[in-house]
The first five atom37 places (N, CA, C, CB, O) and aatype in JSON, in Angstrom:
{
  "aatype": [20, 20, 20, 20, 20, 20, 20, 20, 20, 20, 20, 20, 20, 20, 20, 20, 20, 20, 20, 20, 20, 20, 20, 20, 20, 20, 20, 20, 20, 20, 20, 20, 20, 20, 20, 20, 20, 20, 20, 20, 20, 20, 20, 20, 20, 20, 20, 20, 20, 20, 20, 20, 20, 20, 20, 20, 20, 20, 20, 20, 20, 20, 20, 20, 20, 20, 20, 20, 20, 20, 20, 20, 20, 20, 20, 20, 20, 20, 20, 20, 20, 20, 20, 20, 20, 20, 20, 20, 20, 20, 20, 20, 20, 20, 20, 20, 20, 20, 20, 20, 20, 20, 20, 20, 20, 20, 20, 20, 20, 20, 20, 20, 20, 20, 20, 20, 20, 20, 20],
  "atom_mask": [
    [1, 1, 1, 1, 1],
    [1, 1, 1, 1, 1],
    [1, 1, 1, 1, 1],
    [1, 1, 1, 1, 1],
    [1, 1, 1, 1, 1],
    [1, 1, 1, 1, 1],
    [1, 1, 1, 1, 1],
    [1, 1, 1, 1, 1],
    [1, 1, 1, 1, 1],
    [1, 1, 1, 1, 1],
    [1, 1, 1, 1, 1],
    [1, 1, 1, 1, 1],
    [1, 1, 1, 1, 1],
    [1, 1, 1, 1, 1],
    [1, 1, 1, 1, 1],
    [1, 1, 1, 1, 1],
    [1, 1, 1, 1, 1],
    [1, 1, 1, 1, 1],
    [1, 1, 1, 1, 1],
    [1, 1, 1, 1, 1],
    [1, 1, 1, 1, 1],
    [1, 1, 1, 1, 1],
    [1, 1, 1, 1, 1],
    [1, 1, 1, 1, 1],
    [1, 1, 1, 1, 1],
    [1, 1, 1, 1, 1],
    [1, 1, 1, 1, 1],
    [1, 1, 1, 1, 1],
    [1, 1, 1, 1, 1],
    [1, 1, 1, 1, 1],
    [1, 1, 1, 1, 1],
    [1, 1, 1, 1, 1],
    [1, 1, 1, 1, 1],
    [1, 1, 1, 1, 1],
    [1, 1, 1, 1, 1],
    [1, 1, 1, 1, 1],
    [1, 1, 1, 1, 1],
    [1, 1, 1, 1, 1],
    [1, 1, 1, 1, 1],
    [1, 1, 1, 1, 1],
    [1, 1, 1, 1, 1],
    [1, 1, 1, 1, 1],
    [1, 1, 1, 1, 1],
    [1, 1, 1, 1, 1],
    [1, 1, 1, 1, 1],
    [1, 1, 1, 1, 1],
    [1, 1, 1, 1, 1],
    [1, 1, 1, 1, 1],
    [1, 1, 1, 1, 1],
    [1, 1, 1, 1, 1],
    [1, 1, 1, 1, 1],
    [1, 1, 1, 1, 1],
    [1, 1, 1, 1, 1],
    [1, 1, 1, 1, 1],
    [1, 1, 1, 1, 1],
    [1, 1, 1, 1, 1],
    [1, 1, 1, 1, 1],
    [1, 1, 1, 1, 1],
    [1, 1, 1, 1, 1],
    [1, 1, 1, 1, 1],
    [1, 1, 1, 1, 1],
    [1, 1, 1, 1, 1],
    [1, 1, 1, 1, 1],
    [1, 1, 1, 1, 1],
    [1, 1, 1, 1, 1],
    [1, 1, 1, 1, 1],
    [1, 1, 1, 1, 1],
    [1, 1, 1, 1, 1],
    [1, 1, 1, 1, 1],
    [1, 1, 1, 1, 1],
    [1, 1, 1, 1, 1],
    [1, 1, 1, 1, 1],
    [1, 1, 1, 1, 1],
    [1, 1, 1, 1, 1],
    [1, 1, 1, 1, 1],
    [1, 1, 1, 1, 1],
    [1, 1, 1, 1, 1],
    [1, 1, 1, 1, 1],
    [1, 1, 1, 1, 1],
    [1, 1, 1, 1, 1],
    [1, 1, 1, 1, 1],
    [1, 1, 1, 1, 1],
    [1, 1, 1, 1, 1],
    [1, 1, 1, 1, 1],
    [1, 1, 1, 1, 1],
    [1, 1, 1, 1, 1],
    [1, 1, 1, 1, 1],
    [1, 1, 1, 1, 1],
    [1, 1, 1, 1, 1],
    [1, 1, 1, 1, 1],
    [1, 1, 1, 1, 1],
    [1, 1, 1, 1, 1],
    [1, 1, 1, 1, 1],
    [1, 1, 1, 1, 1],
    [1, 1, 1, 1, 1],
    [1, 1, 1, 1, 1],
    [1, 1, 1, 1, 1],
    [1, 1, 1, 1, 1],
    [1, 1, 1, 1, 1],
    [1, 1, 1, 1, 1],
    [1, 1, 1, 1, 1],
    [1, 1, 1, 1, 1],
    [1, 1, 1, 1, 1],
    [1, 1, 1, 1, 1],
    [1, 1, 1, 1, 1],
    [1, 1, 1, 1, 1],
    [1, 1, 1, 1, 1],
    [1, 1, 1, 1, 1],
    [1, 1, 1, 1, 1],
    [1, 1, 1, 1, 1],
    [1, 1, 1, 1, 1],
    [1, 1, 1, 1, 1],
    [1, 1, 1, 1, 1],
    [1, 1, 1, 1, 1],
    [1, 1, 1, 1, 1],
    [1, 1, 1, 1, 1],
    [1, 1, 1, 1, 1],
    [1, 1, 1, 1, 1],
    [1, 1, 1, 1, 1]
  ],
  "atom_positions": [
    [[-112.13, 27.15, 126.17], [-111.29, 28.22, 125.66], [-112.0, 29.56, 125.79], [-110.91, 27.97, 124.2], [-111.45, 30.5, 126.38]],
    [[-113.21, 29.67, 125.27], [-114.06, 30.84, 125.42], [-115.42, 30.35, 125.88], [-114.16, 31.67, 124.1], [-115.98, 29.41, 125.32]],
    [[-115.95, 31.0, 126.9], [-117.28, 30.68, 127.39], [-118.15, 31.93, 127.31], [-117.22, 30.15, 128.84], [-117.69, 33.04, 127.58]],
    [[-119.41, 31.75, 126.92], [-120.32, 32.85, 126.73], [-121.59, 32.62, 127.55], [-120.66, 33.03, 125.24], [-122.11, 31.5, 127.59]],
    [[-122.07, 33.67, 128.18], [-123.29, 33.6, 128.98], [-124.16, 34.79, 128.65], [-122.96, 33.55, 130.49], [-123.74, 35.94, 128.81]],
    [[-125.39, 34.52, 128.19], [-126.34, 35.58, 127.87], [-127.24, 35.88, 129.07], [-127.19, 35.19, 126.66], [-127.47, 35.03, 129.93]],
    [[-127.74, 37.11, 129.1], [-128.73, 37.49, 130.08], [-129.54, 38.65, 129.53], [-128.06, 37.87, 131.43], [-129.16, 39.27, 128.54]],
    [[-130.66, 38.93, 130.16], [-131.47, 40.09, 129.79], [-132.74, 39.79, 129.04], [-130.67, 40.99, 128.99], [-133.53, 40.7, 128.78]],
    [[-132.97, 38.54, 128.69], [-134.2, 38.19, 128.01], [-135.4, 38.32, 128.92], [-134.12, 36.8, 127.45], [-135.27, 38.47, 130.14]],
    [[-136.58, 38.24, 128.33], [-137.81, 38.35, 129.09], [-138.99, 38.54, 128.19], [-137.72, 39.48, 130.09], [-138.9, 38.35, 126.98]],
    [[-140.1, 38.92, 128.78], [-141.35, 39.15, 128.06], [-141.72, 40.61, 128.11], [-142.48, 38.29, 128.65], [-141.71, 41.24, 129.17]],
    [[-142.06, 41.17, 126.95], [-142.45, 42.57, 126.85], [-143.61, 42.7, 125.88], [-141.26, 43.45, 126.39], [-143.89, 41.8, 125.09]],
    [[-144.28, 43.83, 125.96], [-145.34, 44.16, 125.01], [-144.75, 44.75, 123.74], [-146.34, 45.13, 125.63], [-143.64, 45.27, 123.74]],
    [[-145.5, 44.66, 122.66], [-145.09, 45.28, 121.41], [-144.74, 46.75, 121.65], [-146.21, 45.15, 120.36], [-145.48, 47.47, 122.31]],
    [[-143.61, 47.17, 121.1], [-143.15, 48.53, 121.29], [-142.21, 48.71, 122.45], [-144.3, 49.42, 121.46], [-141.62, 49.78, 122.61]],
    [[-142.06, 47.69, 123.27], [-141.19, 47.77, 124.42], [-139.73, 47.56, 124.06], [-141.61, 46.76, 125.44], [-139.37, 47.41, 122.9]],
    [[-138.89, 47.56, 125.1], [-137.45, 47.45, 124.92], [-136.85, 46.42, 125.85], [-136.79, 48.8, 125.15], [-137.37, 46.17, 126.94]],
    [[-135.77, 45.82, 125.42], [-134.96, 44.94, 126.23], [-133.5, 45.16, 125.88], [-135.37, 43.46, 126.02], [-133.18, 45.58, 124.77]],
    [[-132.63, 44.89, 126.82], [-131.21, 44.91, 126.57], [-130.61, 43.57, 126.94], [-130.52, 46.05, 127.35], [-130.69, 43.14, 128.09]],
    [[-130.02, 42.92, 125.96], [-129.36, 41.65, 126.18], [-127.88, 41.88, 126.44], [-129.56, 40.72, 124.98], [-127.27, 42.78, 125.86]],
    [[-127.31, 41.07, 127.3], [-125.89, 41.12, 127.59], [-125.28, 39.75, 127.36], [-125.64, 41.59, 129.04], [-125.92, 38.73, 127.57]],
    [[-124.04, 39.75, 126.94], [-123.29, 38.52, 126.74], [-121.91, 38.71, 127.35], [-123.19, 38.14, 125.24], [-121.12, 39.52, 126.88]],
    [[-121.63, 37.96, 128.39], [-120.33, 38.0, 129.03], [-119.44, 36.9, 128.51], [-120.47, 37.9, 130.53], [-119.85, 35.74, 128.44]],
    [[-118.22, 37.25, 128.15], [-117.24, 36.28, 127.64], [-116.14, 36.08, 128.66], [-116.65, 36.76, 126.3], [-115.71, 37.02, 129.32]],
    [[-115.71, 34.85, 128.79], [-114.61, 34.54, 129.69], [-113.7, 33.51, 129.03], [-115.13, 34.01, 131.05], [-114.04, 32.93, 128.0]],
    [[-112.56, 33.3, 129.63], [-111.59, 32.38, 129.06], [-110.63, 33.09, 128.13], [-112.3, 31.26, 128.32], [-110.15, 34.19, 128.43]],
    [[-110.34, 32.46, 127.0], [-109.34, 32.97, 126.06], [-109.95, 34.02, 125.14], [-108.75, 31.83, 125.24], [-110.06, 33.81, 123.93]],
    [[-110.34, 35.15, 125.71], [-111.02, 36.18, 124.94], [-110.11, 36.89, 123.95], [-111.62, 37.2, 125.87], [-110.6, 37.55, 123.03]],
    [[-108.8, 36.77, 124.1], [-107.88, 37.38, 123.14], [-107.98, 36.76, 121.77], [-106.46, 37.28, 123.65], [-107.5, 37.33, 120.79]],
    [[-108.59, 35.59, 121.67], [-108.73, 34.91, 120.4], [-109.99, 35.32, 119.63], [-108.75, 33.43, 120.63], [-110.2, 34.82, 118.52]],
    [[-110.81, 36.2, 120.17], [-112.07, 36.58, 119.53], [-111.82, 37.54, 118.37], [-113.02, 37.21, 120.56], [-111.12, 38.54, 118.52]],
    [[-112.41, 37.23, 117.23], [-112.37, 38.1, 116.05], [-113.63, 38.95, 115.97], [-112.2, 37.26, 114.77], [-113.58, 40.14, 115.67]],
    [[-114.77, 38.33, 116.23], [-116.04, 39.03, 116.19], [-117.02, 38.32, 117.11], [-116.59, 39.1, 114.75], [-116.85, 37.15, 117.44]],
    [[-118.03, 39.04, 117.51], [-119.12, 38.46, 118.27], [-120.44, 38.87, 117.63], [-119.07, 38.88, 119.76], [-120.55, 39.92, 117.01]],
    [[-121.43, 38.03, 117.81], [-122.71, 38.31, 117.2], [-123.87, 37.77, 118.01], [-122.76, 37.75, 115.82], [-123.72, 36.94, 118.9]],
    [[-125.03, 38.29, 117.66], [-126.28, 37.81, 118.22], [-127.08, 37.1, 117.13], [-127.1, 38.99, 118.82], [-127.33, 37.65, 116.06]],
    [[-127.45, 35.88, 117.42], [-128.32, 35.1, 116.55], [-129.66, 34.9, 117.25], [-127.68, 33.73, 116.2], [-129.76, 35.06, 118.46]],
    [[-130.67, 34.57, 116.48], [-131.95, 34.22, 117.07], [-132.58, 33.09, 116.27], [-132.9, 35.43, 117.12], [-132.33, 32.92, 115.08]],
    [[-133.4, 32.33, 116.96], [-134.11, 31.24, 116.33], [-135.53, 31.19, 116.88], [-133.39, 29.89, 116.54], [-135.74, 30.98, 118.07]],
    [[-136.49, 31.39, 115.99], [-137.9, 31.32, 116.34], [-138.42, 29.93, 116.05], [-138.71, 32.38, 115.58], [-137.83, 29.22, 115.23]],
    [[-139.5, 29.52, 116.69], [-140.06, 28.19, 116.44], [-140.36, 27.97, 114.97], [-141.32, 27.98, 117.26], [-141.01, 28.8, 114.34]],
    [[-139.9, 26.86, 114.44], [-140.15, 26.51, 113.05], [-139.31, 27.26, 112.04], [-141.55, 26.75, 112.75], [-139.51, 27.08, 110.83]],
    [[-138.39, 28.08, 112.49], [-137.55, 28.85, 111.59], [-136.08, 28.52, 111.81], [-137.8, 30.35, 111.77], [-135.7, 28.03, 112.88]],
    [[-135.28, 28.8, 110.81], [-133.85, 28.59, 110.93], [-133.21, 29.71, 111.73], [-133.21, 28.49, 109.54], [-133.73, 30.83, 111.81]],
    [[-132.08, 29.39, 112.31], [-131.32, 30.39, 113.04], [-130.84, 31.47, 112.1], [-130.14, 29.74, 113.77], [-130.38, 31.18, 110.99]],
    [[-130.93, 32.72, 112.52], [-130.49, 33.83, 111.7], [-129.58, 34.76, 112.49], [-131.68, 34.59, 111.15], [-129.72, 34.92, 113.7]],
    [[-128.66, 35.38, 111.78], [-127.79, 36.37, 112.38], [-128.54, 37.69, 112.48], [-126.48, 36.53, 111.56], [-129.03, 38.21, 111.47]],
    [[-128.64, 38.22, 113.68], [-129.33, 39.47, 113.93], [-128.38, 40.66, 113.81], [-129.99, 39.44, 115.3], [-128.69, 41.65, 113.16]],
    [[-127.24, 40.54, 114.45], [-126.27, 41.63, 114.48], [-124.92, 41.08, 114.87], [-126.71, 42.74, 115.45], [-124.83, 40.06, 115.56]],
    [[-123.86, 41.75, 114.44], [-122.52, 41.33, 114.81], [-121.61, 42.55, 114.9], [-121.96, 40.32, 113.8], [-121.91, 43.61, 114.36]],
    [[-120.5, 42.37, 115.58], [-119.53, 43.44, 115.76], [-118.14, 42.85, 115.84], [-119.85, 44.27, 117.03], [-117.92, 41.85, 116.52]],
    [[-117.2, 43.48, 115.15], [-115.81, 43.08, 115.25], [-115.29, 43.42, 116.64], [-114.96, 43.76, 114.17], [-115.73, 44.39, 117.25]],
    [[-114.35, 42.62, 117.13], [-113.89, 42.8, 118.5], [-112.87, 43.92, 118.65], [-113.3, 41.53, 119.0], [-112.76, 44.5, 119.73]],
    [[-112.11, 44.23, 117.6], [-111.06, 45.22, 117.72], [-111.28, 46.48, 116.9], [-109.78, 44.61, 117.32], [-110.57, 47.46, 117.09]],
    [[-112.24, 46.49, 116.0], [-112.66, 47.69, 115.28], [-114.17, 47.77, 115.34], [-112.15, 47.68, 113.81], [-114.82, 46.83, 115.81]],
    [[-114.73, 48.87, 114.87], [-116.15, 49.13, 115.08], [-117.04, 48.8, 113.89], [-116.34, 50.55, 115.44], [-118.07, 49.44, 113.69]],
    [[-116.65, 47.81, 113.09], [-117.54, 47.33, 112.03], [-118.74, 46.64, 112.65], [-116.79, 46.37, 111.08], [-118.6, 45.8, 113.54]],
    [[-119.91, 47.0, 112.17], [-121.15, 46.44, 112.68], [-122.02, 45.95, 111.54], [-121.91, 47.46, 113.53], [-121.98, 46.5, 110.44]],
    [[-122.79, 44.93, 111.82], [-123.75, 44.4, 110.87], [-125.11, 44.29, 111.54], [-123.29, 43.03, 110.32], [-125.21, 43.91, 112.71]],
    [[-126.17, 44.62, 110.78], [-127.52, 44.43, 111.25], [-128.35, 43.78, 110.16], [-128.15, 45.77, 111.69], [-128.26, 44.15, 108.99]],
    [[-129.15, 42.81, 110.55], [-130.12, 42.28, 109.62], [-131.12, 43.36, 109.26], [-130.84, 41.05, 110.22], [-131.44, 44.23, 110.08]],
    [[-131.62, 43.32, 108.03], [-132.56, 44.35, 107.58], [-133.77, 44.46, 108.5], [-133.02, 44.04, 106.16], [-134.31, 45.56, 108.69]],
    [[-134.2, 43.36, 109.06], [-135.41, 43.35, 109.87], [-135.26, 44.11, 111.19], [-135.8, 41.94, 110.15], [-136.26, 44.43, 111.82]],
    [[-134.03, 44.39, 111.61], [-133.83, 45.06, 112.89], [-133.14, 46.41, 112.77], [-133.03, 44.17, 113.79], [-132.95, 47.09, 113.77]],
    [[-132.76, 46.8, 111.57], [-132.09, 48.09, 111.38], [-132.97, 49.23, 111.87], [-131.73, 48.3, 109.91], [-134.17, 49.28, 111.59]],
    [[-132.36, 50.14, 112.61], [-133.08, 51.27, 113.16], [-133.75, 50.98, 114.48], [-134.1, 51.71, 112.2], [-134.2, 51.91, 115.16]],
    [[-133.81, 49.72, 114.88], [-134.45, 49.35, 116.14], [-133.47, 48.75, 117.14], [-135.56, 48.36, 115.88], [-133.6, 48.97, 118.35]],
    [[-132.49, 48.0, 116.65], [-131.52, 47.32, 117.52], [-130.17, 48.0, 117.39], [-131.41, 45.83, 117.16], [-129.82, 48.52, 116.33]],
    [[-129.41, 47.99, 118.48], [-128.07, 48.53, 118.49], [-127.14, 47.56, 119.19], [-128.03, 49.91, 119.17], [-127.39, 47.16, 120.33]],
    [[-126.06, 47.18, 118.51], [-125.08, 46.3, 119.12], [-123.91, 47.14, 119.63], [-124.59, 45.23, 118.1], [-123.53, 48.13, 119.0]],
    [[-123.36, 46.75, 120.74], [-122.22, 47.45, 121.31], [-121.39, 46.47, 122.13], [-122.68, 48.65, 122.17], [-121.8, 45.33, 122.34]],
    [[-120.25, 46.92, 122.58], [-119.39, 46.06, 123.38], [-118.55, 46.89, 124.33], [-118.49, 45.21, 122.48], [-118.34, 48.09, 124.12]],
    [[-118.07, 46.24, 125.35], [-117.12, 46.8, 126.3], [-115.99, 45.78, 126.42], [-117.78, 47.12, 127.7], [-116.11, 44.8, 127.15]],
    [[-114.91, 46.02, 125.69], [-113.84, 45.03, 125.63], [-113.18, 44.8, 126.99], [-112.8, 45.46, 124.63], [-112.83, 43.67, 127.33]],
    [[-113.02, 45.86, 127.75], [-112.39, 45.71, 129.06], [-113.23, 44.83, 129.98], [-112.18, 47.07, 129.71], [-112.69, 44.11, 130.82]],
    [[-114.53, 44.89, 129.8], [-115.42, 44.05, 130.59], [-115.75, 42.73, 129.9], [-116.69, 44.79, 130.88], [-116.48, 41.91, 130.45]],
    [[-115.22, 42.52, 128.7], [-115.5, 41.32, 127.92], [-116.99, 41.07, 127.78], [-114.83, 40.11, 128.56], [-117.47, 39.95, 127.97]],
    [[-117.71, 42.13, 127.45], [-119.16, 42.06, 127.41], [-119.68, 42.68, 126.12], [-119.77, 42.75, 128.63], [-119.21, 43.73, 125.68]],
    [[-120.66, 42.03, 125.52], [-121.35, 42.53, 124.34], [-122.82, 42.74, 124.7], [-121.19, 41.55, 123.14], [-123.38, 42.01, 125.51]],
    [[-123.43, 43.74, 124.07], [-124.81, 44.09, 124.37], [-125.63, 44.17, 123.09], [-124.87, 45.42, 125.12], [-125.1, 44.42, 122.0]],
    [[-126.91, 43.95, 123.23], [-127.85, 44.21, 122.16], [-129.03, 44.97, 122.74], [-128.32, 42.88, 121.47], [-129.85, 44.41, 123.48]],
    [[-129.1, 46.26, 122.41], [-130.23, 47.08, 122.83], [-131.33, 46.92, 121.8], [-129.82, 48.58, 122.99], [-131.14, 47.21, 120.62]],
    [[-132.49, 46.45, 122.23], [-133.6, 46.18, 121.35], [-134.75, 47.11, 121.7], [-134.04, 44.69, 121.45], [-135.31, 47.04, 122.79]],
    [[-135.1, 47.99, 120.77], [-136.19, 48.94, 120.94], [-137.29, 48.65, 119.94], [-135.68, 50.38, 120.8], [-137.08, 47.94, 118.95]],
    [[-138.44, 49.22, 120.19], [-139.59, 49.07, 119.29], [-139.82, 47.62, 118.92], [-139.39, 49.91, 118.03], [-139.98, 47.28, 117.75]],
    [[-139.84, 46.77, 119.92], [-139.94, 45.34, 119.68], [-141.28, 44.96, 119.05], [-139.74, 44.57, 120.98], [-142.32, 45.55, 119.36]],
    [[-141.21, 43.98, 118.18], [-142.37, 43.46, 117.47], [-142.56, 41.99, 117.81], [-142.22, 43.65, 115.96], [-141.65, 41.33, 118.29]],
    [[-143.76, 41.5, 117.55], [-144.03, 40.08, 117.79], [-143.07, 39.2, 117.0], [-145.47, 39.75, 117.42], [-142.7, 38.12, 117.46]],
    [[-142.67, 39.66, 115.83], [-141.76, 38.89, 114.99], [-140.37, 38.74, 115.59], [-141.65, 39.53, 113.64], [-139.58, 37.92, 115.12]],
    [[-140.06, 39.52, 116.61], [-138.76, 39.42, 117.28], [-138.73, 38.29, 118.3], [-138.43, 40.72, 117.95], [-137.66, 37.98, 118.84]],
    [[-139.86, 37.68, 118.57], [-139.91, 36.59, 119.53], [-139.03, 35.44, 119.07], [-141.35, 36.11, 119.73], [-139.2, 34.93, 117.96]],
    [[-138.11, 35.04, 119.91], [-137.16, 33.98, 119.56], [-136.25, 33.71, 120.75], [-136.32, 34.37, 118.3], [-136.26, 34.45, 121.73]],
    [[-135.49, 32.65, 120.64], [-134.37, 32.46, 121.54], [-133.17, 33.17, 120.93], [-134.08, 30.93, 121.79], [-132.83, 32.94, 119.77]],
    [[-132.55, 34.0, 121.71], [-131.4, 34.78, 121.24], [-130.13, 34.17, 121.8], [-131.52, 36.26, 121.66], [-130.01, 33.9, 122.99]],
    [[-129.17, 33.95, 120.91], [-127.9, 33.33, 121.27], [-126.75, 34.28, 121.01], [-127.7, 32.04, 120.49], [-126.69, 34.95, 119.98]],
    [[-125.85, 34.34, 121.95], [-124.58, 35.02, 121.78], [-123.59, 34.05, 121.15], [-124.04, 35.56, 123.14], [-123.57, 32.87, 121.5]],
    [[-122.77, 34.53, 120.23], [-121.79, 33.67, 119.57], [-120.5, 34.43, 119.34], [-122.35, 33.13, 118.25], [-120.5, 35.66, 119.21]],
    [[-119.41, 33.7, 119.28], [-118.09, 34.27, 119.04], [-117.42, 33.58, 117.87], [-117.22, 34.18, 120.29], [-117.52, 32.36, 117.71]],
    [[-116.73, 34.36, 117.06], [-115.92, 33.86, 115.97], [-114.46, 34.06, 116.35], [-116.26, 34.59, 114.63], [-114.03, 35.17, 116.64]],
    [[-113.71, 32.99, 116.34], [-112.3, 33.06, 116.7], [-111.45, 33.57, 115.55], [-111.81, 31.7, 117.15], [-111.8, 33.4, 114.38]],
    [[-110.33, 34.19, 115.88], [-109.39, 34.63, 114.87], [-108.95, 33.43, 114.05], [-108.17, 35.33, 115.5], [-108.55, 32.4, 114.59]],
    [[-109.03, 33.56, 112.72], [-108.66, 32.49, 111.82], [-109.8, 31.56, 111.46], [-107.57, 31.7, 112.43], [-109.64, 30.7, 110.58]],
    [[-110.94, 31.7, 112.1], [-112.09, 30.87, 111.81], [-113.02, 31.56, 110.82], [-112.85, 30.53, 113.1], [-113.12, 32.79, 110.81]],
    [[-113.69, 30.77, 109.99], [-114.64, 31.3, 109.01], [-116.06, 31.33, 109.55], [-114.58, 30.48, 107.74], [-116.96, 31.86, 108.9]],
    [[-116.28, 30.75, 110.72], [-117.62, 30.63, 111.27], [-117.64, 31.0, 112.74], [-118.13, 29.21, 111.07], [-116.6, 31.08, 113.4]],
    [[-118.84, 31.21, 113.24], [-119.03, 31.34, 114.67], [-119.0, 29.94, 115.27], [-120.38, 32.06, 115.01], [-119.76, 29.07, 114.85]],
    [[-118.13, 29.71, 116.21], [-117.92, 28.37, 116.73], [-118.03, 28.25, 118.25], [-116.6, 27.88, 116.31], [-117.8, 27.18, 118.8]],
    [[-118.38, 29.33, 118.91], [-118.6, 29.3, 120.35], [-119.95, 29.94, 120.64], [-117.47, 30.03, 121.11], [-120.25, 31.02, 120.14]],
    [[-120.76, 29.27, 121.44], [-122.14, 29.7, 121.64], [-122.52, 29.75, 123.1], [-123.08, 28.77, 120.9], [-122.05, 28.95, 123.92]],
    [[-123.38, 30.71, 123.42], [-123.98, 30.74, 124.73], [-125.17, 29.82, 124.8], [-124.38, 32.15, 125.09], [-125.5, 29.14, 123.83]],
    [[-125.82, 29.81, 125.94], [-126.93, 28.88, 126.17], [-128.26, 29.39, 125.62], [-127.07, 28.61, 127.63], [-129.2, 28.61, 125.49]],
    [[-128.34, 30.66, 125.3], [-129.56, 31.24, 124.78], [-130.4, 31.9, 125.85], [-130.36, 30.19, 124.08], [-130.4, 31.48, 127.01]],
    [[-131.12, 32.93, 125.46], [-132.05, 33.6, 126.36], [-133.33, 33.9, 125.59], [-131.43, 34.9, 126.95], [-133.28, 34.37, 124.45]],
    [[-134.47, 33.64, 126.2], [-135.75, 33.77, 125.53], [-136.22, 35.21, 125.53], [-136.79, 32.87, 126.18], [-136.22, 35.88, 126.56]],
    [[-136.64, 35.68, 124.36], [-137.28, 36.97, 124.21], [-138.68, 36.73, 123.67], [-136.46, 37.93, 123.28], [-138.85, 36.12, 122.61]],
    [[-139.68, 37.2, 124.38], [-141.06, 37.04, 123.96], [-141.72, 38.41, 123.89], [-141.83, 36.11, 124.93], [-141.72, 39.16, 124.87]],
    [[-142.29, 38.73, 122.74], [-142.95, 40.0, 122.52], [-144.43, 39.71, 122.26], [-142.31, 40.8, 121.33], [-144.77, 39.0, 121.31]],
    [[-145.28, 40.25, 123.1], [-146.71, 39.99, 123.02], [-147.44, 41.22, 122.53], [-147.26, 39.55, 124.38], [-147.07, 42.35, 122.84]],
    [[-148.5, 40.99, 121.76], [-149.34, 42.08, 121.28], [-150.5, 42.34, 122.2], [-149.85, 41.78, 119.89], [-151.31, 43.23, 121.94]]
  ]
}
């Protein structure tokens, strides 16, 4: 119904920047919101940032406020996460996710992209 593919991960030094992209295909008219999650080794998955698909409500985890910016291009069915001033603590696998209209949870996931920040 909806398929998600992430790209843009990689390895950077502390203080560097990366931009993640998430392309959505399929039944994109059913999307209510999209978000970026991350999971570091030994830690639970956490929501990093999210954005509503039809209005500009945005959410950021406290740990990334002021450093990360979420955006989207609806015509291109693409969501972005601009990550600046990266820290070692940002190292994780980052997942794109979509919440369908009428759903209480994120139920569609991308394959994940690795972000590694080295000191």
